[in-house]
Structure formats: C-alpha cells, structure tokens
Coordinates of C-alpha atoms in Angstrom, one line a residue:
M1 CA -17.3 -3.9 -4.7
K2 CA -20.0 -3.5 -7.3
K3 CA -19.4 -5.1 -10.7
D4 CA -21.0 -2.3 -12.8
T5 CA -19.1 -0.9 -15.8
K6 CA -17.9 2.2 -14.1
S7 CA -16.3 0.2 -11.3
L8 CA -14.6 -2.3 -13.6
V9 CA -13.2 0.5 -15.8
L10 CA -11.8 2.3 -12.8
L11 CA -10.4 -0.9 -11.5
G12 CA -8.7 -1.6 -14.9
V13 CA -7.3 2.0 -15.0
L14 CA -5.9 1.8 -11.5
T15 CA -4.4 -1.7 -12.2
A16 CA -2.7 -0.3 -15.4
I17 CA -1.2 2.6 -13.4
E18 CA -0.1 0.3 -10.6
L19 CA 1.7 -1.9 -13.2
V20 CA 3.4 1.1 -14.8
F21 CA 4.6 2.2 -11.4
L22 CA 6.0 -1.2 -10.5
L23 CA 7.4 -2.1 -14.0
T24 CA 9.2 1.2 -14.7
P25 CA 11.1 3.7 -12.7
I26 CA 8.1 6.1 -12.9
G27 CA 6.8 4.6 -9.6
T28 CA 10.0 5.6 -7.8
V29 CA 10.5 9.4 -7.3
P30 CA 14.0 10.7 -6.3
I31 CA 14.0 13.6 -3.9
G32 CA 17.6 14.7 -3.3
P33 CA 19.3 11.7 -1.7
L34 CA 15.9 10.1 -1.0
S35 CA 13.5 8.0 -3.2
I36 CA 9.9 7.4 -2.5
S37 CA 7.6 4.6 -3.8
L38 CA 4.3 5.4 -5.3
G39 CA 3.1 1.8 -5.3
M40 CA 0.6 2.3 -2.5
I41 CA -1.2 5.3 -4.0
P42 CA -3.3 3.4 -6.6
V43 CA -4.1 0.8 -3.9
A44 CA -5.4 3.5 -1.6
I45 CA -7.4 5.2 -4.4
A46 CA -9.0 1.8 -5.2
A47 CA -9.9 1.3 -1.5
I48 CA -11.6 4.7 -1.6
A49 CA -13.4 4.2 -4.8
L50 CA -14.2 0.5 -4.8
G51 CA -14.2 -0.4 -1.1
P52 CA -12.1 -3.0 0.8
V53 CA -12.4 -5.6 -2.0
G54 CA -11.1 -3.0 -4.5
G55 CA -8.2 -2.2 -2.2
L56 CA -7.5 -5.9 -1.7
I57 CA -7.4 -6.5 -5.5
L58 CA -5.0 -3.7 -6.1
G59 CA -3.0 -4.5 -3.0
S60 CA -2.7 -8.2 -4.4
V61 CA -1.4 -6.8 -7.7
F62 CA 1.1 -4.7 -5.8
G63 CA 2.1 -7.8 -3.8
I64 CA 2.5 -10.1 -6.8
M65 CA 4.6 -7.6 -8.6
S66 CA 6.7 -6.9 -5.5
F67 CA 7.5 -10.6 -5.4
L68 CA 8.4 -10.8 -9.1
Q69 CA 10.9 -7.9 -8.5
C70 CA 12.9 -10.4 -6.4
F71 CA 13.7 -12.0 -9.8
G72 CA 14.5 -8.9 -11.7
I73 CA 11.0 -8.4 -13.2
G74 CA 10.2 -4.7 -13.3
V75 CA 12.3 -2.6 -11.0
P76 CA 14.7 -5.1 -9.3
S77 CA 14.8 -5.4 -5.5
G78 CA 18.2 -6.3 -4.0
M79 CA 16.6 -7.2 -0.6
G80 CA 13.9 -9.2 -2.4
A81 CA 16.5 -11.2 -4.4
I82 CA 18.3 -12.1 -1.1
L83 CA 15.2 -13.1 0.7
A84 CA 14.0 -15.1 -2.3
G85 CA 17.4 -16.9 -2.2
I86 CA 17.0 -17.8 1.4
N87 CA 13.4 -19.0 1.2
P88 CA 11.2 -18.2 -1.8
V89 CA 8.0 -19.3 -0.1
L90 CA 8.5 -17.0 2.9
A91 CA 9.6 -14.3 0.6
F92 CA 6.3 -14.5 -1.3
I93 CA 4.4 -14.3 1.9
Q94 CA 6.5 -11.3 3.1
R95 CA 6.2 -9.4 -0.2
F96 CA 2.5 -10.3 -1.0
V97 CA 0.5 -10.5 2.3
P98 CA 1.4 -7.1 3.7
R99 CA 0.3 -5.3 0.5
A100 CA -2.9 -7.2 0.0
L101 CA -3.9 -6.8 3.7
D102 CA -2.9 -3.1 3.5
G103 CA -5.4 -2.5 0.7
F104 CA -8.2 -4.4 2.4
L105 CA -7.6 -2.5 5.8
V106 CA -7.5 0.9 4.3
G107 CA -10.8 0.2 2.6
L108 CA -12.3 -0.5 5.9
I109 CA -10.7 2.6 7.4
Y110 CA -12.0 4.8 4.6
E111 CA -15.6 3.4 5.1
A112 CA -15.5 4.0 8.8
V113 CA -14.1 7.6 8.6
A114 CA -16.2 8.5 5.6
K115 CA -19.4 8.1 7.7
F116 CA -18.5 11.3 9.3
N117 CA -16.6 13.3 6.7
K118 CA -15.7 11.8 3.3
Q119 CA -13.0 14.5 2.4
T120 CA -11.2 13.9 5.6
A121 CA -11.5 10.1 5.1
C122 CA -9.7 10.4 1.7
F123 CA -6.6 12.1 3.4
V124 CA -6.7 9.6 6.3
T125 CA -6.8 6.7 3.9
G126 CA -3.7 8.1 2.1
F127 CA -1.8 8.3 5.3
C128 CA -2.8 4.9 6.6
A129 CA -2.0 3.3 3.3
A130 CA 1.7 4.3 3.4
F131 CA 1.9 3.9 7.2
L132 CA 0.5 0.4 7.3
N133 CA 2.5 -0.6 4.3
T134 CA 5.8 0.3 6.2
V135 CA 4.6 -1.3 9.4
L136 CA 3.3 -4.5 7.8
F137 CA 6.2 -4.9 5.4
M138 CA 8.9 -4.4 8.0
G139 CA 7.0 -6.4 10.7
S140 CA 6.7 -9.4 8.3
L141 CA 10.4 -9.0 7.5
V142 CA 11.4 -9.4 11.1
L143 CA 8.8 -12.1 11.8
L144 CA 9.7 -14.3 8.8
F145 CA 13.4 -13.6 8.4
G146 CA 14.4 -12.1 11.8
N147 CA 16.5 -15.1 12.7
T148 CA 18.5 -15.2 9.4
E149 CA 22.1 -13.9 9.3
Y150 CA 21.1 -11.3 6.6
V151 CA 18.4 -9.6 8.8
Q152 CA 20.4 -10.0 12.0
G153 CA 23.2 -8.1 10.2
L154 CA 20.8 -5.3 9.2
M155 CA 19.4 -5.1 12.8
A156 CA 22.9 -4.8 14.2
G157 CA 21.7 -5.7 17.7
R158 CA 18.9 -3.1 17.7
N159 CA 15.4 -3.9 19.0
V160 CA 12.6 -4.3 16.4
I161 CA 11.2 -0.8 16.7
A162 CA 14.7 0.9 16.6
F163 CA 15.5 -1.3 13.5
I164 CA 12.3 -0.3 11.7
I165 CA 12.7 3.4 12.3
G166 CA 16.4 3.4 11.5
F167 CA 15.9 1.3 8.3
V168 CA 13.0 3.1 6.7
G169 CA 13.9 6.5 8.1
I170 CA 13.0 9.7 6.3
N171 CA 11.9 7.8 3.2
A172 CA 8.9 6.4 5.0
V173 CA 7.9 9.8 6.4
V174 CA 8.1 11.4 2.9
E175 CA 6.1 8.5 1.4
M176 CA 3.3 9.1 4.1
I177 CA 3.3 12.8 3.3
A178 CA 3.1 12.2 -0.4
S179 CA 0.5 9.4 -0.1
T180 CA -1.7 11.6 2.1
I181 CA -1.6 14.6 -0.2
V182 CA -2.0 12.8 -3.5
V183 CA -4.6 10.2 -2.4
G184 CA -6.5 12.8 -0.5
L185 CA -6.7 15.2 -3.5
V186 CA -7.6 12.4 -5.9
G187 CA -10.2 11.0 -3.6
V188 CA -11.9 14.5 -3.1
A189 CA -11.8 15.0 -6.9
L190 CA -13.4 11.6 -7.4
H191 CA -16.2 12.5 -5.0
A192 CA -16.7 15.9 -6.6
A193 CA -17.0 14.1 -10.0
K194 CA -19.5 11.8 -8.4
L195 CA -17.4 8.7 -9.4
I196 CA -17.6 7.4 -5.9
E197 CA -20.8 6.1 -4.3
Q198 CA -21.5 8.2 -1.3
P199 CA -21.1 6.4 2.1
N200 CA -23.9 6.1 4.5
S201 CA -24.2 9.0 6.9
A202 CA -23.5 8.3 10.6
A203 CA -26.7 10.3 11.4
P204 CA -29.7 8.2 12.3
K205 CA -32.4 7.9 9.6
A206 CA -35.7 9.6 10.3
A207 CA -38.5 7.2 11.3

C-alpha cells in the first residue's frame, strides 16, 4: 500500500465508516426477519483501493471491534460474550484473525482477477469478502470452541458443514449478495474516478 496522501485519506475515511458500522446499529440492516452485517464492505473496498495491506488494516480494525463487542462495546454480541467468558484469548483469536486474514486474502484475489478485468474483479472481491468472512469465522468457531458445551449445543449432533449452513442460513446468502453489489459498484466508481491505481495487465509487454 502506497503512503501517499490520497491513500492515507481513503484509508482514514474507510476506517471511520467501519467504526460507524460497528459502533452503531447503522452497520446492521434488518430485512424482514433477517439482518445483514455491512462490516466487510469497507474491508473489501480497502482491499480493492489499497491492496492486500489496506485490506489487512481494515480487516484488523473489524476484528478488534468485533472482539470489543464481546464486552458490550459498540453493538453487543451475545455469542461473543459467551465465548469471551469461556476463554478470552481464544475469543480474541476467533474474532480477530478471520477478519484480518479475510481483508488480506481478498486483496490478493482482487489483484489476481483485476489483471484480466478490473470491473469483474470488484464484484468478485465483494462476493469473496462476505463468503470468506463466513467460512473463516465459523470455521475458527468450530476449531477453537468446538469441544465446548456451548458450541456442542449449537451443533446438536450435526457435522461441521451442516452446522455452518444451518447456523448462518439465509443471512449469509443475503450478505454475500449485498456485498457483491455494493462493493462491485463502489469499486467500479472508484476506478472511473481514477482513485485506484490501475493493475498491471495480463498481456505481455512489447519488447
């Protein structure tokens, strides 16, 4: 990530948006009986605009705030409070690492796809941000807390895949759709405004 003024300002703006999403109900959108989280959207946009390091930074902000929600800071997390009560160190890892890793990975994904088509890359990045967030978050939950009475009760004898699908359900699908559309459109707009450095083309350079 470049440390020029434009990049630093964009990083600051996206960080502020992320904090607003996580500290207030604005970041949770009710849709009928469902609610979707917007937390990964600024992370994905940072990954597009600022590269893997930018995604890592915003993902780390998301992860830290997600952990603080375990203690009622921002929008409280009932599950987080229970996990922190069981083991606060493992709760920090489970809340922080998936979000930080997600931001870094989607930055790499964007760079790879953008070599072929940067508009498509924006939409792919939006989808992958939400998808990986669900997979990494739920996977780490099972890995770190799967043997606890709390998670065993949630799993109710189901295997890991059935548990994840049943637990996140339609919410995760709606989040993936929303993230794909919003991140894709914002990314295309940032490219059109020339606020993102153009990726290298996949075509070979002339000798």
